[in-house]
XYZ file of C-alpha atoms in Angstrom:
639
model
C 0.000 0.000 0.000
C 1.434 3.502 -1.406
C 1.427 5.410 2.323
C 3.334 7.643 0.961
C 1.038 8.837 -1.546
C -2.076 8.744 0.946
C -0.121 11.161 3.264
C 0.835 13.794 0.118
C -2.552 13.550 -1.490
C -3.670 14.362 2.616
C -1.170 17.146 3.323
C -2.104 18.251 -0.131
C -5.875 18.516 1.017
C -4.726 20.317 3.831
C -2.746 22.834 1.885
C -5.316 23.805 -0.575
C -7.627 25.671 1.511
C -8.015 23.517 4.448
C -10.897 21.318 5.704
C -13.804 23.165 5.743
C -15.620 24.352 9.122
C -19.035 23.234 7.607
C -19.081 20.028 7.013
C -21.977 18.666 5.161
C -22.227 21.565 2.810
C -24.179 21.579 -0.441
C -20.559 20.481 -2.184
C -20.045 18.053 0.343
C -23.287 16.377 -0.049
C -22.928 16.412 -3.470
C -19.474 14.633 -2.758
C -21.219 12.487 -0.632
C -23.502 10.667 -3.112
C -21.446 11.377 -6.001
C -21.256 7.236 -6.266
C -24.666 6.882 -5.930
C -26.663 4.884 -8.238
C -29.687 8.226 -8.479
C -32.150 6.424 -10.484
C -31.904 3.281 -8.607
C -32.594 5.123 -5.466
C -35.232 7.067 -7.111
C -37.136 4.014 -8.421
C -36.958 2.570 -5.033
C -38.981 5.748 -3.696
C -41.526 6.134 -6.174
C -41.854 1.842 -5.731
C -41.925 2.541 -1.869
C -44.283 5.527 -1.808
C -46.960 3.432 -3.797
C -46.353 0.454 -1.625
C -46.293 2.418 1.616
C -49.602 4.301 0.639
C -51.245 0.764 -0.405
C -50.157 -0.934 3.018
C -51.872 1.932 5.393
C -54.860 2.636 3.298
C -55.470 -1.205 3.775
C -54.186 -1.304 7.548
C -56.751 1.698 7.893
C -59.342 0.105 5.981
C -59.267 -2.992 8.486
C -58.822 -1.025 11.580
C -62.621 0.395 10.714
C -63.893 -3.184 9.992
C -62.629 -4.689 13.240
C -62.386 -1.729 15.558
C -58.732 -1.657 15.710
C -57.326 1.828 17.408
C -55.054 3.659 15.192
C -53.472 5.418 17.686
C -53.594 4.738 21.413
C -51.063 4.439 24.450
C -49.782 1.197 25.708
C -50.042 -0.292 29.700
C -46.693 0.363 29.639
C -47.093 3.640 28.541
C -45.768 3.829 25.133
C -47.424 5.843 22.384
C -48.350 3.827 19.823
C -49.449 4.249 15.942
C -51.122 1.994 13.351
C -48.828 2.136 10.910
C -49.873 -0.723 8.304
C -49.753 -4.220 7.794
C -47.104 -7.010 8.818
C -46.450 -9.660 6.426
C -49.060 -11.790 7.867
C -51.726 -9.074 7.710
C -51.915 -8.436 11.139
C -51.860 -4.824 12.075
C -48.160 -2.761 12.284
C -48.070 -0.722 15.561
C -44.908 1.631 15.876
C -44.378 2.171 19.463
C -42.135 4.464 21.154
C -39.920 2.213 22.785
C -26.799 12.013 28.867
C -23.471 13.121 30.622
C -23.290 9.437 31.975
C -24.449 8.067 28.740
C -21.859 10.091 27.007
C -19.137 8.940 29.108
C -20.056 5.397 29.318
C -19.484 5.137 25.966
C -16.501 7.525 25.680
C -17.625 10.393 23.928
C -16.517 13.037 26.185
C -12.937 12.194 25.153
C -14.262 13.670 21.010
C -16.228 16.503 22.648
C -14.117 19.714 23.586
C -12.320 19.447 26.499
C -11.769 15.889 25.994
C -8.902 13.826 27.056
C -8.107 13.317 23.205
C -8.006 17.378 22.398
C -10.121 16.929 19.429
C -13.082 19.666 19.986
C -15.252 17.482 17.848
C -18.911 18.490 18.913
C -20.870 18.276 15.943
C -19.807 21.754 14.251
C -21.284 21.630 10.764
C -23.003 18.045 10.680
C -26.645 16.554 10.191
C -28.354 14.554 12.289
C -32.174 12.705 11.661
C -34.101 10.832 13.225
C -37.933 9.191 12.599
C -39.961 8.985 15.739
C -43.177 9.261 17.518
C -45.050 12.915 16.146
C -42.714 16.014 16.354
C -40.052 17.134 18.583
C -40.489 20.211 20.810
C -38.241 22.408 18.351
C -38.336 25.614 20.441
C -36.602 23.931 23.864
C -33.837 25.179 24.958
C -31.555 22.788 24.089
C -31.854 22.777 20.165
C -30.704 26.419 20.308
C -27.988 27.567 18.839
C -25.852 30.667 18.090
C -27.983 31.296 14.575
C -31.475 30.013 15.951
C -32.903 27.139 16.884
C -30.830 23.982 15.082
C -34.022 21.675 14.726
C -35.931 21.872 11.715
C -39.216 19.846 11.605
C -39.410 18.468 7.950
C -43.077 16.548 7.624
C -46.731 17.399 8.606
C -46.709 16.427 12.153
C -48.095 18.551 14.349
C -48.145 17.154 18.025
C -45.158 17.659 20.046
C -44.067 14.654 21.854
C -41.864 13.714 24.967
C -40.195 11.090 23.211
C -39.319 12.312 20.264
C -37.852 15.403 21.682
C -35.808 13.344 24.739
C -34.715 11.404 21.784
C -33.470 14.371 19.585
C -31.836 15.429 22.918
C -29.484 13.165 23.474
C -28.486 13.378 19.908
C -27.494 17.500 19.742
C -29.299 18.978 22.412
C -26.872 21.275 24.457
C -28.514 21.267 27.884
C -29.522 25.084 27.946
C -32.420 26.078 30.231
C -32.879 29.418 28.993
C -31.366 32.817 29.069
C -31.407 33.295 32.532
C -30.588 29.494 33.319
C -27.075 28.040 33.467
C -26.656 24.865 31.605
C -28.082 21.214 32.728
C -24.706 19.435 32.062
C -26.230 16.397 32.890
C -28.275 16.929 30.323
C -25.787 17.889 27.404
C -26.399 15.499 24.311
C -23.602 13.818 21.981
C -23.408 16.687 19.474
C -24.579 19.415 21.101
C -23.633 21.803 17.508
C -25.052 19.684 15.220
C -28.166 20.537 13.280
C -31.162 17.736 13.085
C -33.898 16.984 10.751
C -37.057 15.620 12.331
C -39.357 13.171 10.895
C -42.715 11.061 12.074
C -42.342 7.390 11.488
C -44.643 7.616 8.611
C -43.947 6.772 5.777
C -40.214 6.195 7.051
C -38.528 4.505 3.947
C -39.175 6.859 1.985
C -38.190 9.663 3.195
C -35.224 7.696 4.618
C -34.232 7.366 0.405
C -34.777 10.434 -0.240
C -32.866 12.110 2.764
C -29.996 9.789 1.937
C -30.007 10.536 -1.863
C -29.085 14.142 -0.676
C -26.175 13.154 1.697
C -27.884 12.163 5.117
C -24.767 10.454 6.868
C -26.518 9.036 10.325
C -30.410 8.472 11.832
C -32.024 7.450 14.584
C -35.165 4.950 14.996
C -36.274 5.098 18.552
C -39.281 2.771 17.313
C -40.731 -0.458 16.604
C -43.839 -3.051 16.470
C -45.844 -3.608 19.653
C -44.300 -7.397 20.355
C -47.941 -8.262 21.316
C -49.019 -7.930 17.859
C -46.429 -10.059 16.694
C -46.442 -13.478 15.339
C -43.743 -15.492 16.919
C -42.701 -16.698 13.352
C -41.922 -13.149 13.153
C -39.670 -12.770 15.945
C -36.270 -12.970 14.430
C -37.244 -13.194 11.084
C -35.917 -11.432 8.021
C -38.620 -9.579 7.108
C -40.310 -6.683 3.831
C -39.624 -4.243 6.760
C -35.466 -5.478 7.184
C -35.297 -5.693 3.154
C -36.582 -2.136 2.656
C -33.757 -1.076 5.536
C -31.340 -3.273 3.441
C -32.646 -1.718 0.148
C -32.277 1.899 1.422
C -28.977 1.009 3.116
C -27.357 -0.708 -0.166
C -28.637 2.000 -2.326
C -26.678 4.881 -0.614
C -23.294 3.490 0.995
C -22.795 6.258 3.176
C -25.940 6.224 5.215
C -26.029 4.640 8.377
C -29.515 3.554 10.184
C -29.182 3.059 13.976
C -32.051 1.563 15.451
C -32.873 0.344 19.228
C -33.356 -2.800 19.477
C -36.717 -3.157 21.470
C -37.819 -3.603 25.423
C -39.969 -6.540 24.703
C -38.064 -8.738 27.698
C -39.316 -8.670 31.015
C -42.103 -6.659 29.260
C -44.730 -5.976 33.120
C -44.511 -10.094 33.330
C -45.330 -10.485 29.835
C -43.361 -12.968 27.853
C -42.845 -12.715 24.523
C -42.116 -16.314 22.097
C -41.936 -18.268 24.983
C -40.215 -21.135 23.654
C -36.778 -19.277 23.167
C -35.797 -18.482 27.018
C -35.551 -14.713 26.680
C -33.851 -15.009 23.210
C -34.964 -14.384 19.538
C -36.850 -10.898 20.091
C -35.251 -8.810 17.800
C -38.252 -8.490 14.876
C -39.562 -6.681 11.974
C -37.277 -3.824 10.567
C -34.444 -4.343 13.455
C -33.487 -7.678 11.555
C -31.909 -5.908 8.861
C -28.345 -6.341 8.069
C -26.892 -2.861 7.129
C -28.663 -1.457 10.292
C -26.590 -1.251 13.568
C -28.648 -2.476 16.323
C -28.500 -1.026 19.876
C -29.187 -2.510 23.479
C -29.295 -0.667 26.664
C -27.186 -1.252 29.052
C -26.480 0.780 32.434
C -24.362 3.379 32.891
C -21.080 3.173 33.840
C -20.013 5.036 37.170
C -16.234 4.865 36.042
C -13.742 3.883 33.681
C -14.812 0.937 31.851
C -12.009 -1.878 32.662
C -13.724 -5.524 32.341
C -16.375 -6.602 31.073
C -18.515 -7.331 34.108
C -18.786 -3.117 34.533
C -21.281 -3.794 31.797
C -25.098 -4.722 33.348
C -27.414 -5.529 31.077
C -30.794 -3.401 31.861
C -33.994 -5.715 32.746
C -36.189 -4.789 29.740
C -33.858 -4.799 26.461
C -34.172 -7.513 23.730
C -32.211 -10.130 23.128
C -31.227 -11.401 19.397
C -30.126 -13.224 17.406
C -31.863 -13.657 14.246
C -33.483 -16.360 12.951
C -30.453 -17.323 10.702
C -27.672 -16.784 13.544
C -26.915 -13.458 12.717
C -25.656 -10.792 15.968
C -28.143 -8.701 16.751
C -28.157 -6.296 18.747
C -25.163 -4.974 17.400
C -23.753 -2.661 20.145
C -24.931 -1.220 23.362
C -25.126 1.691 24.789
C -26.332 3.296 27.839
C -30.434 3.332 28.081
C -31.484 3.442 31.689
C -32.145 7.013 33.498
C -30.956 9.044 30.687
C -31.713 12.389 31.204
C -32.671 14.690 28.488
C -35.490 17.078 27.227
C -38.817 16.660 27.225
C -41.859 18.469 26.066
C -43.361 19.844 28.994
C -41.735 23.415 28.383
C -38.562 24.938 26.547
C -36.429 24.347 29.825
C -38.145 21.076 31.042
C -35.830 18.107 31.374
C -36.148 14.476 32.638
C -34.804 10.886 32.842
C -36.137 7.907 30.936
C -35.127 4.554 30.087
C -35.340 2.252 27.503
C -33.546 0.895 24.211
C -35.280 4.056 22.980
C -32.274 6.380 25.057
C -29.489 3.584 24.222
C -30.096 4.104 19.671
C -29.490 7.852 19.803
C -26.690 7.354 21.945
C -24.939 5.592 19.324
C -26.338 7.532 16.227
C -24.736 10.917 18.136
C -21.727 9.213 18.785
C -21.498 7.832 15.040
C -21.892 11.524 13.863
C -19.168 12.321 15.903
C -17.093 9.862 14.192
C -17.756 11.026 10.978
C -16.810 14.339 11.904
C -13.451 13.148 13.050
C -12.543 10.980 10.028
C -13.459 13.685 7.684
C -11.050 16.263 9.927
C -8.479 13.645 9.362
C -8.991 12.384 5.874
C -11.061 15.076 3.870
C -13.786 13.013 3.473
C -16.637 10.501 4.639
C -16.456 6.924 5.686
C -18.695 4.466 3.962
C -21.598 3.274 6.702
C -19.966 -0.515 6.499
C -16.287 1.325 7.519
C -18.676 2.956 10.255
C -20.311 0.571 11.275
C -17.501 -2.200 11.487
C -15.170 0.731 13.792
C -18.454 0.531 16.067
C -18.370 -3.086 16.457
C -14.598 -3.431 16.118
C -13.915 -1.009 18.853
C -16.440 -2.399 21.313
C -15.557 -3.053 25.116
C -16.237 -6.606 25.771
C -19.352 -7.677 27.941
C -21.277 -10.475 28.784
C -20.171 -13.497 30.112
C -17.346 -15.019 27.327
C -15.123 -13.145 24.989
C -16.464 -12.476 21.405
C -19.964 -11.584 20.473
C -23.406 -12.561 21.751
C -27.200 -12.329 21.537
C -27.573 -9.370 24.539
C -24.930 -7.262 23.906
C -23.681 -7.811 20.468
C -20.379 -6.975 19.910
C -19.902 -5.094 23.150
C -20.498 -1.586 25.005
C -19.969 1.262 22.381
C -16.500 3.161 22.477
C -16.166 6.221 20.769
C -12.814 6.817 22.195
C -11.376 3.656 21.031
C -13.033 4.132 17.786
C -11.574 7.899 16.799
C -7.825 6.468 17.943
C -8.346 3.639 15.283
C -9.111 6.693 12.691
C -6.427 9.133 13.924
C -3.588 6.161 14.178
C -4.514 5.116 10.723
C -1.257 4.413 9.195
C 0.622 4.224 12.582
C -0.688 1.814 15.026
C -4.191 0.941 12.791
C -5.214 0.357 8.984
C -8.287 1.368 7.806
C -9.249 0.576 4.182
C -11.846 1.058 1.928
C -11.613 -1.656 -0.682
C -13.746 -3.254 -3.418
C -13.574 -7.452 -4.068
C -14.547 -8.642 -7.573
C -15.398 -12.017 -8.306
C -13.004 -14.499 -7.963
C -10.260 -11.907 -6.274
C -8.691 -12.300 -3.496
C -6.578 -9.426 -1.568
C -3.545 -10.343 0.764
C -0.964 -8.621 3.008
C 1.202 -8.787 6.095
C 0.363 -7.035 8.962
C 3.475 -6.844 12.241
C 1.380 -7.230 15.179
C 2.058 -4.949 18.720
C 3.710 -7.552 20.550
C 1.684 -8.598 23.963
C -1.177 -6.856 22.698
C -4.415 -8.242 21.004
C -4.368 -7.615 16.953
C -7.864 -7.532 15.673
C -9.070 -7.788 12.137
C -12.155 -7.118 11.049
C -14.196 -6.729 7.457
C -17.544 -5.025 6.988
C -19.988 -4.389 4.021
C -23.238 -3.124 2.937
C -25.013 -6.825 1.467
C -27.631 -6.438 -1.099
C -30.780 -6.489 0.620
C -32.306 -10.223 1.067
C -35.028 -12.443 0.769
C -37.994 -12.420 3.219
C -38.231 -15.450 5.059
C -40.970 -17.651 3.872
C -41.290 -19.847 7.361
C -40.785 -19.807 10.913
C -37.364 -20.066 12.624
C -35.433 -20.333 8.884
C -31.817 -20.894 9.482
C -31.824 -20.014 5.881
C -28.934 -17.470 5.464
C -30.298 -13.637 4.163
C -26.398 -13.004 3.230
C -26.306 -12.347 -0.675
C -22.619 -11.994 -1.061
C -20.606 -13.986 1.957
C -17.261 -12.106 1.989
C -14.590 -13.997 4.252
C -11.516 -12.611 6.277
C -8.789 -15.459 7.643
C -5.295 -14.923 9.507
C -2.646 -17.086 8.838
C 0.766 -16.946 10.372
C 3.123 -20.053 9.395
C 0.528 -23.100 10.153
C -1.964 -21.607 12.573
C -4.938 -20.241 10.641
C -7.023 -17.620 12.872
C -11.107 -17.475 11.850
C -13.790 -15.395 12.531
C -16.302 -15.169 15.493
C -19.610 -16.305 15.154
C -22.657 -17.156 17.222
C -23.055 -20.429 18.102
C -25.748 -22.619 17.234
C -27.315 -22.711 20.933
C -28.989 -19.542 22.340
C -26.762 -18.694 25.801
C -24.110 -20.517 24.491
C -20.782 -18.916 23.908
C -19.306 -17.915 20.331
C -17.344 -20.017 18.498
C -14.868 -19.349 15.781
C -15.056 -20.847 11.898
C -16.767 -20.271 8.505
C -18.963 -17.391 9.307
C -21.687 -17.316 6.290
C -23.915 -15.519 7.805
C -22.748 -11.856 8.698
C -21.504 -9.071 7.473
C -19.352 -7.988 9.582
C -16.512 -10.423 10.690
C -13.620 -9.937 13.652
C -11.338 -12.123 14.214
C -9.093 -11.518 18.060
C -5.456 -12.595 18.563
C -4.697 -12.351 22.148
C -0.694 -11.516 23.036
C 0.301 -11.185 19.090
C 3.379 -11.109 18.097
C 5.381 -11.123 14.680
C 4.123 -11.008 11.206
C 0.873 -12.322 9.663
C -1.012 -12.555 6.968
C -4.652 -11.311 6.239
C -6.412 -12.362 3.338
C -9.547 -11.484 2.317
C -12.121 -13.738 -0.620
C -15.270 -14.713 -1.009
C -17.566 -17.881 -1.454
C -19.961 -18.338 -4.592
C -21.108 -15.502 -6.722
C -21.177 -12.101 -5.926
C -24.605 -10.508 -7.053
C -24.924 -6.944 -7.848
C -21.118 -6.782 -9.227
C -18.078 -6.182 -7.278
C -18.727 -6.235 -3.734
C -17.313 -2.840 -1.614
C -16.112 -3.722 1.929
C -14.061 -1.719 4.907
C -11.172 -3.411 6.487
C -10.052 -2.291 9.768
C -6.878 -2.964 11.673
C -5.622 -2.259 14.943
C -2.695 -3.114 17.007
C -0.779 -3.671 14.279
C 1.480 -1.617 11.665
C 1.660 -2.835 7.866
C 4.798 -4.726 7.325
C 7.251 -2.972 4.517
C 7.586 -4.776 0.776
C 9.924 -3.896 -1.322
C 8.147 -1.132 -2.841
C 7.977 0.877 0.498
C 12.150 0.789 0.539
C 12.154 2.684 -3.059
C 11.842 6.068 -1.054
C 11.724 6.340 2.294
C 13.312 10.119 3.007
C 13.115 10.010 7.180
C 11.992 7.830 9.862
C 9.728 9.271 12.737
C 9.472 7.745 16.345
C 7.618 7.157 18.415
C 4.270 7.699 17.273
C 2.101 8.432 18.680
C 4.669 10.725 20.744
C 4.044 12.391 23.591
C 6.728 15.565 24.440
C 8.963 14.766 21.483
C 9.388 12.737 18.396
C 12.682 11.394 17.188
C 13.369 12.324 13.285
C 16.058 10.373 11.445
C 17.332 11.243 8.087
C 17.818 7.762 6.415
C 19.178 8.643 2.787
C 21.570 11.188 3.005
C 22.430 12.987 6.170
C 24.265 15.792 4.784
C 22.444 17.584 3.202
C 20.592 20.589 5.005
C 17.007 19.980 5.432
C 13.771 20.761 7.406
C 11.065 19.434 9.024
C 7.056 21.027 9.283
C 4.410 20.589 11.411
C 1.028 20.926 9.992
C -2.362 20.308 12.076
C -5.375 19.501 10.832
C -6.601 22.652 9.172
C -3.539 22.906 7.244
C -1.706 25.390 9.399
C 1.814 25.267 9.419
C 2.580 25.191 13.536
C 6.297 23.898 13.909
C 9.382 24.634 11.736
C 12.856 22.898 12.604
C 16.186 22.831 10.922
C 17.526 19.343 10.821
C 20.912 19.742 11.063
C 22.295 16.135 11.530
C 20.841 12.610 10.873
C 19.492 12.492 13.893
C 17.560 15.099 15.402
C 15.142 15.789 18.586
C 11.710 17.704 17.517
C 10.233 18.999 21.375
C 6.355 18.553 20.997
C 5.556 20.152 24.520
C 3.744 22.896 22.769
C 1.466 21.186 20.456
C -2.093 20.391 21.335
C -2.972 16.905 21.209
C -4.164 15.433 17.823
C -3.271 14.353 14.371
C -0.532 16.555 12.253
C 1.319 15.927 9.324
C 4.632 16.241 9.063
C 7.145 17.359 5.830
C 10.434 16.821 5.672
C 12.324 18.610 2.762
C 15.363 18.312 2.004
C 16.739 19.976 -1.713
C 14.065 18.655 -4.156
C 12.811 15.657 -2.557
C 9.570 16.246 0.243
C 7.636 13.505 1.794
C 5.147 13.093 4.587
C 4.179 11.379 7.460
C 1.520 11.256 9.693
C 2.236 11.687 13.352
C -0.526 11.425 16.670
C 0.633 14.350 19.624
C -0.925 12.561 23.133
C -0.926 14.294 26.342
């Protein structure tokens, strides 16, 4: 891999003008679904509004025959909206289903002030979400230093708790008022970003269209009333999870976070009794480019093994009918506090998986935001969404994933070191796999520490399941990672066949997402990546990620190779060493991320000392020159 190159074509971005304080601008959404297959995406929303339309004027035509309510409030106290019809023509309900939520999952260290120094709030991105009626758009906590940053953008009408708590967490920025100071407790995951608010109807449409104009991240805080639910449905893959899928596959960029559901321990109800507490993840949350989110409590301090992690009482447990993990991630969902709708200064707590999604989808943003301060641009959802599950703190009661947690309790922090040591200490790639290819390379692992490797895509959507409990894989194109080093082969986690039974590792062919852990690595090995069968839909686009582990050198990579720069990431001083020719008179620039030259030295011998003591902490690029030849590194400042 040309690093070289990557880090000029960088610094070059850098140099030009800088990375722009708006992100998410009309030329940046434009870059944003320049790939974009526009009529495709097009034909899917004209297809979905007629189908959508259909499937309530029928739902509604029922719910006058046989009395059904078509909106109404649950025991539990959910709100709750006819919708349309499941596959099995019963009715669809949607139901409604952060200071310690931010810092259980590490995103205090992005925001400023953080213990990483990267002041990445939200500044200049878009957030959505689909929920229950309309957020309260005047509160407090949507304002911002142009006007309030909440825009509604459909015909709803009724403000609603939920959907404004939800929104909250997201970007609200705990302000009660002029004369109030700020409810830091209260303070949401982007507190500058702007939001777009949407009811849940018609949601897949205006999902496509929002993404065909550069939505990055949204939130569903929703999903069916498990009552109403078949248990053939529970688990299953189903027109709700394809149109997800469809969506998802049609613009690569977008990212749909949904919670996963509070149908266990639901007031002494059980739900698909048979299963023991498992297989309750249904409808839309079954889809595969979705991340899935559990709630978890919060953490009181540091996260350091994974029995900090307590599952809450209420959230629902996976996996999918065909073995699939889901939930993907969780996140904190009990006593989040937030805004509500009682007044523009009103806040409260709540609980539920409905608190743990937007958790996550703020915290994705946020991510985004850092990768395109690094890189210039925007990560693909898969690259995304595999960092999320990559980067996870382990919980639950064995090592790898499982049915309750998924891959782990989200962390941000981990996640933004994996993008700002890209090229250092962590690879991340965004690659393409034809049919037939295969893609190799070696990788020198940290020694003592654990080297992961993990692979993500966006799969084609799949095919609804035509029967109860269908082991059937919905994969469409089953990409595989391995890791070999001299004999040993290293594979891939996957759920075992047992519900409560710990993961195994082997042939997994039915994600798409695969890790694979090597505890106490050391040396050199080798990651390949392939595939099984055909690949439908063309060439199939995947995200590798890397970490605890630096690419080992070929050949090509001694060609020119100006300086050497240690260690990195560096904390008061980095160690530059001129490797071709010592003698002649050169320099050495600092640049940070907005392109601004911040540190000049002369490098007067081989060997020199650069003092780092008055850098901030963060990601810089740094030029040596020396006559006509330049190149550039990357280098990570810690404090």
């Amino acid at each position: 891999m040309k690093k070289n190159t990557v880090s000029m074509l960088v610094l070059g971005l850098l140099l030009a003008g800088g990375f722009s304080a708006k992100a998410q601008t009309e030329e940046e959404r434009r870059i944003i679904t320049k790939d974009y297959d526009q009529a495709a995406l097009t034909k899917f929303i004209n297809e979905q509004t007629e189908k959508t339309k259909k499937n309530r004027d029928e739902a509604y035509r029922l719910a006058a025959l046989n009395g059904w309510p078509t909106k109404f409030v649950t025991e539990e106290g959910n709100h709750a909206e006819l919708v349309g019809l499941q596959d099995d023509g019963k009715p669809l309900y949607y139901q409604t289903l952060n200071a310690n939520a931010a810092f259980t999952s590490g995103i205090t260290s992005l925001n400023t002030g953080g213990s990483l120094g990267l002041t990445v709030d939200g500044q200049g991105m878009l957030a959505a979400i689909w929920d229950q009626d309309r957020p309260r758009a005047t509160h407090n906590t949507f304002s911002g230093t142009i006007g309030q940053r909440l825009s509604i953008q459909d015909a709803a009408t009724v403000q609603a708790t939920h959907s404004t708590h939800v929104f909250g967490t997201i970007i609200g920025n705990g302000n009660t008022g002029s004369n109030g100071n700020p409810n830091a407790s209260a303070k949401g995951m982007a507190p500058l970003a702007t939001g777009n608010a949407y009811d849940w109807n018609s949601d897949t449409v205006e999902m496509g269209l929002a993404a065909s104009s550069g939505l990055l991240v949204s939130n569903h805080s929703y999903g069916a009333i498990a009552g109403q639910v078949s248990v053939g449905t529970f688990g299953a893959y189903t027109s709700q999870s394809q149109e997800y899928d469809n969506v998802a596959f049609l613009a690569k960029n977008y990212l749909i976070v949904q919670a996963a559901g509070n149908d266990r321990n639901d007031n002494g109800q059980v739900y698909n009794p048979t299963k023991g507490g498992y297989d309750l993840i249904n409808n839309a949350k079954t889809a595969k480019n979705s991340l899935i989110v559990a709630a978890v409590v919060g953490l009181t301090s540091e996260y350091s093994e994974p029995s900090d992690v307590l599952m809450s009482s209420f959230s629902s447990y996976g996996p999918t009918d065909d073995k699939r993990v889901k939930p993907d991630i969780a996140a904190k969902g009990v006593s989040v506090i937030s805004s509500i709708d009682d007044n523009n200064s009103s806040y409260g707590a709540e609980s539920g998986t409905s608190m743990a999604s937007p958790v996550v989808a703020g915290g994705a943003l946020l991510l985004q935001q850092h990768y395109h301060n690094v890189n210039g641009a925007y990560m693909r959802s898969a690259t995304l969404r595999g960092l999320i599950c990559h980067t996870a703190d382990e919980a639950g009661d064995w090592d790898g994933p499982d049915a309750r947690f998924g891959w782990g309790l989200f962390d941000a922090k981990k996640a933004a070191q994996a993008i700002t040591n890209n090229g250092t200490t962590s690879i991340i790639e965004e690659r393409s796999l034809s049919q037939g290819a295969s893609y190799s390379f070696d990788v020198t692992a940290i020694a003592g520490q654990q080297l992961q490797v993990s692979i993500c895509w966006t799969d084609p959507a799949g095919n609804v399941s035509s029967s109860a409990d269908s082991t059937v894989p919905r994969l469409k194109n089953d990409l595989d990672v391995e890791v070999t080093k001299g004999g040993t082969s290293y594979l891939p986690w996957k759920l075992a066949t047992t519900n409560g039974s710990p993961s195994v590792k082997g042939d997994n062919d039915v994600d798409n997402i695969e890790r694979i852990d090597i505890p106490n690595a050391s040396g050199t090995y080798t990651i390949t990546i392939d595939h099984e069968g055909s690949l439908t839909s063309g060439p199939q686009e995947y995200s590798l990620i890397v970490t605890n582990a630096t690419e080992a050198l070929g050949a090509d990579d001694f060609k020119f190779n100006l300086f050497a720069v240690w260690p990195n990431p560096a904390n008061s001083e980095v160690n530059i060493n001129l490797v071709q020719d010592s003698s002649a008179p050169a320099t050495v620039a600092f640049y940070d991320i907005q392109g601004r030259e911040v540190l000049v030295r002369e490098l007067s011998q081989s060997l020199s000392v650069i003092n780092t003591n008055n850098l901030s902490a963060g990601v810089y690029m740094v030029k040596v020159t020396q006559g006509a030849k330049q190149q550039v590194k990357k280098v990570v400042v810690n404090k």
